CSV table of C-alpha atoms in Angstrom, one decimal:
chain,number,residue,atom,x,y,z
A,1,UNK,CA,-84.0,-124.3,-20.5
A,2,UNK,CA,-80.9,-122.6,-19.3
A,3,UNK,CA,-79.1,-122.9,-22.8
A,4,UNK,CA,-82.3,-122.1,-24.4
A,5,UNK,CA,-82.2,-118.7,-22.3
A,6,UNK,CA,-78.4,-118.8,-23.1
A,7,UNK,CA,-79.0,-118.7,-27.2
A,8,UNK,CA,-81.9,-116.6,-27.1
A,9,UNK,CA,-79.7,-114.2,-25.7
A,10,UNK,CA,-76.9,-114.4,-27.8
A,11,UNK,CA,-79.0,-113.9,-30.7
A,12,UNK,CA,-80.8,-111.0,-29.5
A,13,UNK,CA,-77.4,-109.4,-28.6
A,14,UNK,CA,-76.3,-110.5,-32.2
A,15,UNK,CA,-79.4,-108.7,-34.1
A,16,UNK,CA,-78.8,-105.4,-31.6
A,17,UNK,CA,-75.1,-105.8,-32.8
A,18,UNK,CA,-76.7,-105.7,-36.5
A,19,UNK,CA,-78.9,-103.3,-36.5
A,20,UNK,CA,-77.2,-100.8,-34.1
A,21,UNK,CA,-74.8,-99.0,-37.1
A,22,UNK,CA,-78.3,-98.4,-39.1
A,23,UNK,CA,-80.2,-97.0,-36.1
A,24,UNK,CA,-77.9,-94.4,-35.3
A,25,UNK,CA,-77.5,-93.2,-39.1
A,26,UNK,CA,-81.4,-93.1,-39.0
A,27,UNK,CA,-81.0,-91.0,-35.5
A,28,UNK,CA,-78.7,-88.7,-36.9
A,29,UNK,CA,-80.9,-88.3,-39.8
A,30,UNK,CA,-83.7,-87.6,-37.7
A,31,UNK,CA,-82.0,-84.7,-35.5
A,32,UNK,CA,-80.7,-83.2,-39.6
A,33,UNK,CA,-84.6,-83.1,-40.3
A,34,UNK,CA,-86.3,-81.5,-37.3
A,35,UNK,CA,-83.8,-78.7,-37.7
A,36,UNK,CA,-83.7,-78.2,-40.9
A,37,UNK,CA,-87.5,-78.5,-41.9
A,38,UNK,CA,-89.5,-76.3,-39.7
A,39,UNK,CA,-93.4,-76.3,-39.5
A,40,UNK,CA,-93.1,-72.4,-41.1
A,41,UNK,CA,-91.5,-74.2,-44.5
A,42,UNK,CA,-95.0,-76.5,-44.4
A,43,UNK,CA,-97.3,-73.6,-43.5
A,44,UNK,CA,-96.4,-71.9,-46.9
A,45,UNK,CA,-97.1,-74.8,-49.2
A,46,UNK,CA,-100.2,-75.6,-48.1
A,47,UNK,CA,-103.0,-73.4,-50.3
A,48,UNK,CA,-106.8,-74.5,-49.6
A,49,UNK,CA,-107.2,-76.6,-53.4
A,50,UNK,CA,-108.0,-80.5,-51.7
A,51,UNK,CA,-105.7,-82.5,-54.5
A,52,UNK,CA,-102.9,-79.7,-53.9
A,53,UNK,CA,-102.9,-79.6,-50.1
A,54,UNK,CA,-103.6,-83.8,-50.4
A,55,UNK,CA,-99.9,-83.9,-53.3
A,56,UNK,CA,-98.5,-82.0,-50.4
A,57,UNK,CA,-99.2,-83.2,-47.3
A,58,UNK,CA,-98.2,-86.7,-48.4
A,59,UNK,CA,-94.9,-85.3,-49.6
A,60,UNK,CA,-94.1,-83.6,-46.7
A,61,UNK,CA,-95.5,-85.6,-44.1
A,62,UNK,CA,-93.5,-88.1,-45.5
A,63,UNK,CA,-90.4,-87.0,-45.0
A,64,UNK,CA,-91.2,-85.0,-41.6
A,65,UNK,CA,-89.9,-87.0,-38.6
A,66,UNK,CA,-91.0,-86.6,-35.3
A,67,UNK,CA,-93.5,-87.8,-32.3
A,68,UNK,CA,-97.1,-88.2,-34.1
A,69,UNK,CA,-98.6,-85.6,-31.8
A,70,UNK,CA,-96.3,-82.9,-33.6
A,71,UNK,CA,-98.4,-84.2,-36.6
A,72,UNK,CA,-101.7,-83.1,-34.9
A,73,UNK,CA,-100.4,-79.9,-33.7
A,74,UNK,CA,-98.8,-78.7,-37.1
A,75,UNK,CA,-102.4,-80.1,-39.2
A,76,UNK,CA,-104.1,-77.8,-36.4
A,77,UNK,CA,-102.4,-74.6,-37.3
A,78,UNK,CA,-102.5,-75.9,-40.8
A,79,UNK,CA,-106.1,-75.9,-40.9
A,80,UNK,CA,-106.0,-72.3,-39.0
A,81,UNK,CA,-104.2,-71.1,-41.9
A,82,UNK,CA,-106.9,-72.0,-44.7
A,83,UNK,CA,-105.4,-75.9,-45.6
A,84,UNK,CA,-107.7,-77.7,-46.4
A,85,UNK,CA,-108.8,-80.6,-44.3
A,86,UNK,CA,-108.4,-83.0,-47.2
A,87,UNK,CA,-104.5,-82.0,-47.1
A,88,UNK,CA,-104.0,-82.1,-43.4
A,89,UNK,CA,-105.6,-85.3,-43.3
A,90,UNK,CA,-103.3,-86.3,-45.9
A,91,UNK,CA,-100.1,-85.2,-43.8
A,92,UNK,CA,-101.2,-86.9,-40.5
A,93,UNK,CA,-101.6,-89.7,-42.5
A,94,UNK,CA,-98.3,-89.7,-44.1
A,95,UNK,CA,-96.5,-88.3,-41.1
A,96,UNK,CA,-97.1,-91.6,-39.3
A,97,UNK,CA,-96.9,-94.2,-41.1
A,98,UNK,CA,-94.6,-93.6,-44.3
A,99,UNK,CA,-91.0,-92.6,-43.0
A,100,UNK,CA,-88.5,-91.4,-45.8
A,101,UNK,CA,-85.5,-91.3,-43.5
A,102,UNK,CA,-86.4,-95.1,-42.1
A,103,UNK,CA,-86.4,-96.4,-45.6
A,104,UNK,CA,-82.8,-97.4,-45.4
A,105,UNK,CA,-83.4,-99.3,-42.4
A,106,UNK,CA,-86.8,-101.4,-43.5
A,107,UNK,CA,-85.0,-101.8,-46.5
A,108,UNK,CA,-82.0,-103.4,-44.8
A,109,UNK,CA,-83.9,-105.1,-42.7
A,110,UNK,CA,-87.3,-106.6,-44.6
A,111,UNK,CA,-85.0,-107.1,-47.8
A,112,UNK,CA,-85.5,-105.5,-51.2
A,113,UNK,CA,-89.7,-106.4,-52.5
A,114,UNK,CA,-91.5,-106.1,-48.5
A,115,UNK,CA,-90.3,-103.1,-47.9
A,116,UNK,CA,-91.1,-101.4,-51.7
A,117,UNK,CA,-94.2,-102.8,-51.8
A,118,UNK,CA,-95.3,-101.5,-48.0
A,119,UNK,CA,-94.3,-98.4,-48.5
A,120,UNK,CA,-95.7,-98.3,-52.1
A,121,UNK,CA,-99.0,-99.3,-49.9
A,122,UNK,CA,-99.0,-97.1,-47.4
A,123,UNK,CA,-98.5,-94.0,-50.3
A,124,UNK,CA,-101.3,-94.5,-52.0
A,125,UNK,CA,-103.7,-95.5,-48.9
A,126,UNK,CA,-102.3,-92.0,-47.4
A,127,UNK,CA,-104.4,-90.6,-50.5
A,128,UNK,CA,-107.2,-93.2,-50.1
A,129,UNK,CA,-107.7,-92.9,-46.2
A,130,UNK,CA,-107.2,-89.4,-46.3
A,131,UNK,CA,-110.0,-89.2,-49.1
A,132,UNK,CA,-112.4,-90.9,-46.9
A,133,UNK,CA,-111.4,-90.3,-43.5
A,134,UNK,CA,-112.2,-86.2,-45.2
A,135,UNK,CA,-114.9,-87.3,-47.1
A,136,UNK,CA,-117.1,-88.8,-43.8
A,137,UNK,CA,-116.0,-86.2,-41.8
A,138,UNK,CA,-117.3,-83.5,-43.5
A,139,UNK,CA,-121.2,-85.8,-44.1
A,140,UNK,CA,-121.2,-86.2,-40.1
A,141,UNK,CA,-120.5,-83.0,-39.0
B,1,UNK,CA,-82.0,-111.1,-40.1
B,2,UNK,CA,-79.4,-111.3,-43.4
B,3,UNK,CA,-76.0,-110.0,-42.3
B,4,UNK,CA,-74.8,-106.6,-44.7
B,5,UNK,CA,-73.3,-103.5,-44.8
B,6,UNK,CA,-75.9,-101.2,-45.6
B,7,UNK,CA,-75.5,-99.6,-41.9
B,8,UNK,CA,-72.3,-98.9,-41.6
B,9,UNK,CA,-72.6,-97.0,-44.9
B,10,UNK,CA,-75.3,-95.5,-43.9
B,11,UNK,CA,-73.8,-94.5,-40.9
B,12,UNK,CA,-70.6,-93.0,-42.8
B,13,UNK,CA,-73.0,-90.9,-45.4
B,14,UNK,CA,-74.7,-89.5,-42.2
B,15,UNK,CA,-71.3,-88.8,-40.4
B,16,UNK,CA,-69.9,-87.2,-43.6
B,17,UNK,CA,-73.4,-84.8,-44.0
B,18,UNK,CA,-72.8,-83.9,-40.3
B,19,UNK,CA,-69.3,-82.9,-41.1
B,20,UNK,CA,-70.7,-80.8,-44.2
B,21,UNK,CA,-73.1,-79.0,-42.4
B,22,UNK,CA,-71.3,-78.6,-39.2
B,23,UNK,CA,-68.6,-76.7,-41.8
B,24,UNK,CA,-71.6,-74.7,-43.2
B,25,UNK,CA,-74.3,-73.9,-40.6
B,26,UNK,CA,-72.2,-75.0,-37.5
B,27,UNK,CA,-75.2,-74.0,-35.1
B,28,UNK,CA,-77.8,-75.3,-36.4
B,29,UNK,CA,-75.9,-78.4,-37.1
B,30,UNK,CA,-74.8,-78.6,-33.3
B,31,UNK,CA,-78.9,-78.6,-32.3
B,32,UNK,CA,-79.4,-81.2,-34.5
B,33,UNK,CA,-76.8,-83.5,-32.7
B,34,UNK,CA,-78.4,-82.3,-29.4
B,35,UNK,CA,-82.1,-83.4,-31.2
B,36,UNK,CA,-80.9,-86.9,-31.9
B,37,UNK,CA,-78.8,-87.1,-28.9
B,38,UNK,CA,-82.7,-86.4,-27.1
B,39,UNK,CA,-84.4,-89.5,-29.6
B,40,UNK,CA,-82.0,-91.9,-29.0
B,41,UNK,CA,-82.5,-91.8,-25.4
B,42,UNK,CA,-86.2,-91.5,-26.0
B,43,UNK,CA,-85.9,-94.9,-27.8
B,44,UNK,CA,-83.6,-96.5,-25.5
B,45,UNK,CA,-86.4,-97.8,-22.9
B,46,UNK,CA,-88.4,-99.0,-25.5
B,47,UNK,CA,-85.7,-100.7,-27.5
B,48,UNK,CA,-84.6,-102.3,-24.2
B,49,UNK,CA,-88.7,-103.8,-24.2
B,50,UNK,CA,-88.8,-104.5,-28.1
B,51,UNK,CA,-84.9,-106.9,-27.7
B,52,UNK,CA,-86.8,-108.1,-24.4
B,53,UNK,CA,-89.6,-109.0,-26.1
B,54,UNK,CA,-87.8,-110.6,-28.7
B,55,UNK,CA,-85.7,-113.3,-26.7
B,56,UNK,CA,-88.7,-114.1,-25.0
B,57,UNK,CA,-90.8,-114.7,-28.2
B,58,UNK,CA,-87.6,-117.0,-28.9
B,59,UNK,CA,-87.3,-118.7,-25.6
B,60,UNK,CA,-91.0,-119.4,-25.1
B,61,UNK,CA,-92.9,-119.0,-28.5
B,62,UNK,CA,-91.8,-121.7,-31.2
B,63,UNK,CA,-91.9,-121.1,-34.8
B,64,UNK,CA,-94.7,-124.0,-34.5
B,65,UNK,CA,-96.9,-121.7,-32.7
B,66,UNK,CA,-96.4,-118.7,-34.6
B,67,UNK,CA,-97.2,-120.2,-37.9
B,68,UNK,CA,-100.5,-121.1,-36.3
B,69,UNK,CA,-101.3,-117.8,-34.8
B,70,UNK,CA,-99.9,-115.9,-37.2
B,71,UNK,CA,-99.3,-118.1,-40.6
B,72,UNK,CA,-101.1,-118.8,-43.1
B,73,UNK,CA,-104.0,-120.9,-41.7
B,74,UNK,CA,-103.9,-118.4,-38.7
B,75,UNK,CA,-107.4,-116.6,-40.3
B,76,UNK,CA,-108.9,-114.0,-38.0
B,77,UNK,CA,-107.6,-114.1,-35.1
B,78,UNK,CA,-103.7,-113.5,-37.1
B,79,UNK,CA,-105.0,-110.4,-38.4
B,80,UNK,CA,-107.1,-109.5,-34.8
B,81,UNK,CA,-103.6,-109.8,-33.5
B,82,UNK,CA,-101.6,-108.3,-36.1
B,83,UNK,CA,-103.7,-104.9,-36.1
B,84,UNK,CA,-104.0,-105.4,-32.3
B,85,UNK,CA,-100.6,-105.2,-31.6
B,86,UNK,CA,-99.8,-102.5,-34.1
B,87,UNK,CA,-102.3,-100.4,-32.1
B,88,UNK,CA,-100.8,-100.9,-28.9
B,89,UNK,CA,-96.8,-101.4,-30.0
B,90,UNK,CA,-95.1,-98.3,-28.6
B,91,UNK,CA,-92.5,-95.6,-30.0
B,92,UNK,CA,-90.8,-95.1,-33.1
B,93,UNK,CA,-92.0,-98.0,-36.0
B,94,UNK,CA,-88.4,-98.6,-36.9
B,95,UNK,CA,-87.7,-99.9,-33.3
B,96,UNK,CA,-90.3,-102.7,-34.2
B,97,UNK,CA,-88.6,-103.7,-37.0
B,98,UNK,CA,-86.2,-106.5,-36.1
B,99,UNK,CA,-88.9,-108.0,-33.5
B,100,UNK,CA,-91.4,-107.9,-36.7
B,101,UNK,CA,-88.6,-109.6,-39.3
B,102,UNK,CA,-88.0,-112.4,-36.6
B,103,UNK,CA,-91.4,-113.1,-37.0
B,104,UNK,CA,-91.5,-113.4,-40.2
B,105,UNK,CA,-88.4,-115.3,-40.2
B,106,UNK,CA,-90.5,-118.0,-38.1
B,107,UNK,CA,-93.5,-117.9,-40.5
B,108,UNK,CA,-95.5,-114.9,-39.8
B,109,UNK,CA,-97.4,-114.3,-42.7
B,110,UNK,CA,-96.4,-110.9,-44.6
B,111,UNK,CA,-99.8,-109.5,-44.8
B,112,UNK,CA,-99.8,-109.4,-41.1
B,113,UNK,CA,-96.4,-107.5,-40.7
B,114,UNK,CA,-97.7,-105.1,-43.2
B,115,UNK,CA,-100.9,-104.4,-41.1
B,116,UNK,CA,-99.0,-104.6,-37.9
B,117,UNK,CA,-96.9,-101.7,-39.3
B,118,UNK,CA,-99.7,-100.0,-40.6
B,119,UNK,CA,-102.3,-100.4,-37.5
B,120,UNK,CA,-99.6,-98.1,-35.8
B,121,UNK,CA,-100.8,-94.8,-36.9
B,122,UNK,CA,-103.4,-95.3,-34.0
B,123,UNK,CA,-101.6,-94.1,-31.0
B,124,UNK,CA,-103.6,-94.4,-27.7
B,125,UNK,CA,-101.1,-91.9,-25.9
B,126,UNK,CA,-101.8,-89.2,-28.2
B,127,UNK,CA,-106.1,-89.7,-28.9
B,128,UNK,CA,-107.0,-86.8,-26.1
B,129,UNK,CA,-104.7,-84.8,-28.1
B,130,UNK,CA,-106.4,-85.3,-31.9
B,131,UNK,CA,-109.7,-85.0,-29.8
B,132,UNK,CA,-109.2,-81.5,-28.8
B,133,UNK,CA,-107.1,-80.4,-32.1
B,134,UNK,CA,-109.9,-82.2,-34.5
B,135,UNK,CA,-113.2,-83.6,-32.4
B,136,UNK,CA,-114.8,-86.5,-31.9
B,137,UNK,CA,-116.0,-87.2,-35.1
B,138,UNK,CA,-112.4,-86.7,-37.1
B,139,UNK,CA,-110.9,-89.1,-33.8
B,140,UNK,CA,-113.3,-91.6,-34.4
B,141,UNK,CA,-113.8,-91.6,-38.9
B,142,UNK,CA,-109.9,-91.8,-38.8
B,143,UNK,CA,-109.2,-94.7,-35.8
B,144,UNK,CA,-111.9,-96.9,-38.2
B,145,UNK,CA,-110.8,-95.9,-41.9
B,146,UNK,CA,-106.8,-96.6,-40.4
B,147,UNK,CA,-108.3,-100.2,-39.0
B,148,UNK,CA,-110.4,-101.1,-41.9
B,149,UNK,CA,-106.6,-99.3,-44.4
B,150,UNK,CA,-104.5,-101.5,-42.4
B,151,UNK,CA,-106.8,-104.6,-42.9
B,152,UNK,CA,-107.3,-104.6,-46.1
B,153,UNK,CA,-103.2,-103.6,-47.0
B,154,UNK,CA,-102.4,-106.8,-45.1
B,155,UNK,CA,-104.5,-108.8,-47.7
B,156,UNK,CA,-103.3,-106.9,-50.9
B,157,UNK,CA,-99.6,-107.0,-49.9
B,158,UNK,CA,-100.2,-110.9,-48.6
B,159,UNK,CA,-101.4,-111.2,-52.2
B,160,UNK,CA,-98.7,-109.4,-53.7
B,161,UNK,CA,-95.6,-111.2,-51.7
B,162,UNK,CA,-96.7,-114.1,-51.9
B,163,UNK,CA,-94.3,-116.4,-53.4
């Protein structure tokens, strides 16, 4: 049990070790993006048309970084501001589970054809999901 | 988890675009330091859970067991768990990652990682938040359509990987 405990250990400390170079790029890349890419640069792409707002809020929810309550608060004034709810649907989606700046990471980690194919996935069922999630929304309320 | 260099390049294009920027907007470039300065010790607590996590899965949990709850013949309950515990897995996804590629490592089935990853766009924490920014009714159409998205994601990229 006790050398058990001992490897387990060791290889735990060995995949920290690993991946520690690549989460600190991925940190540092995260800090570049919340300052550079303010909700006011999201707010004036955004303009009502549902396949516009849905290209859009995919793109940029995308490559937004941040806790996924920032997603919710940004699609609020979003929608205040005439999106439409087919777009901010669209970016909540995106915003939480597609991750431009953690691509270098899954890929390093999940190899080369996981990682393409998940996020190849998740793109297109930001579109689908949104689509319906918008779609049922709007014949219940 | 394969052994390469992709990090530490990584880490040197980041450094570099720090050094760039820091020349050219040296404020703004100093608040984003202080931003990721504020994630990484965010992360730190649940990292510290995700590596615990992880050498208990590999003192107690043989690959045996994991290819029957979560292999190929693992059926329902491997996705009920899968989408489970991407529900409930906290903090950034990328934290997740190694935990979810030594799983894999010892046979979990790749549909299940995929759903796992994409079950997370559910976050308890934050539900009495997208309640009072969207309602009941956006809350509850989007916690089933993300279910029912990650479900059925698992089975086309299980398809699609599948050796």
């Amino acid at each position: 049990m006790k050398q058990k405990l001992k490897a387990a250990a060791t290889g735990t400390l060995k995949s920290l070790r690993m991946i520690a170079p690549m989460l600190l790029a991925i940190i540092g890349l995260i800090g570049l993006f919340k300052t550079y890419i303010t909700p006011e640069m999201l707010r004036a792409l955004f303009n009502g048309a549902a396949l516009h707002d849905m290209l859009v809020g995919v793109g940029f929810g995308g490559i937004s970084v941040g806790q996924p309550f920032l997603s919710y608060i940004i699609g609020g004034e979003l929608l205040k501001e005439g999106a439409s709810f087919y777009g901010v649907t669209a970016f909540i989606l995106a915003f939480v589970t597609l991750g431009v700046v953690q691509l270098p990471m899954e890929f390093s980690i999940f190899g080369f054809r996981f990682a393409l194919v998940r996020n190849l996935l998740s793109l297109l069922f930001s579109f689908v999901l949104a689509f319906l999630i918008a779609f049922c929304v709007r014949i219940f309320t | 988890m394969k052994k390469n260099r992709s990090g530490l390049v990584m880490l040197g294009i980041v450094a570099l675009l720090y050094l760039v920027l820091g020349i050219l907007h040296p404020d703004k470039t100093v608040a984003a330091l202080w931003t990721s300065l504020g994630v990484l010790k965010m992360i730190i607590p649940i990292l510290l859970l995700v590596f615990f996590l992880m050498a208990l899965l590999n003192v107690y949990i043989d690959e045996e067991a994991i290819s029957r709850h979560m292999g190929e013949e693992s059926g329902l309950k491997g996705w009920f768990l899968a989408l489970f515990g991407g529900i409930l897995s906290h903090g950034p996804g990328y934290v997740w990652y190694p935990l979810l590629q030594n799983l894999r490592e010892q046979g979990a089935k790749d549909g299940l990682i995929v759903a796992f990853i994409y079950a997370r766009a559910i976050k308890i924490p934050w539900i009495p938040l997208m309640i009072t920014y969207f309602g009941w009714t956006f809350t509850l159409v989007y916690t089933f359509w993300v279910v029912a998205g990650a479900w059925v994601q698992g089975i086309v990229a299980q398809r699609l990987l599948r050796k």
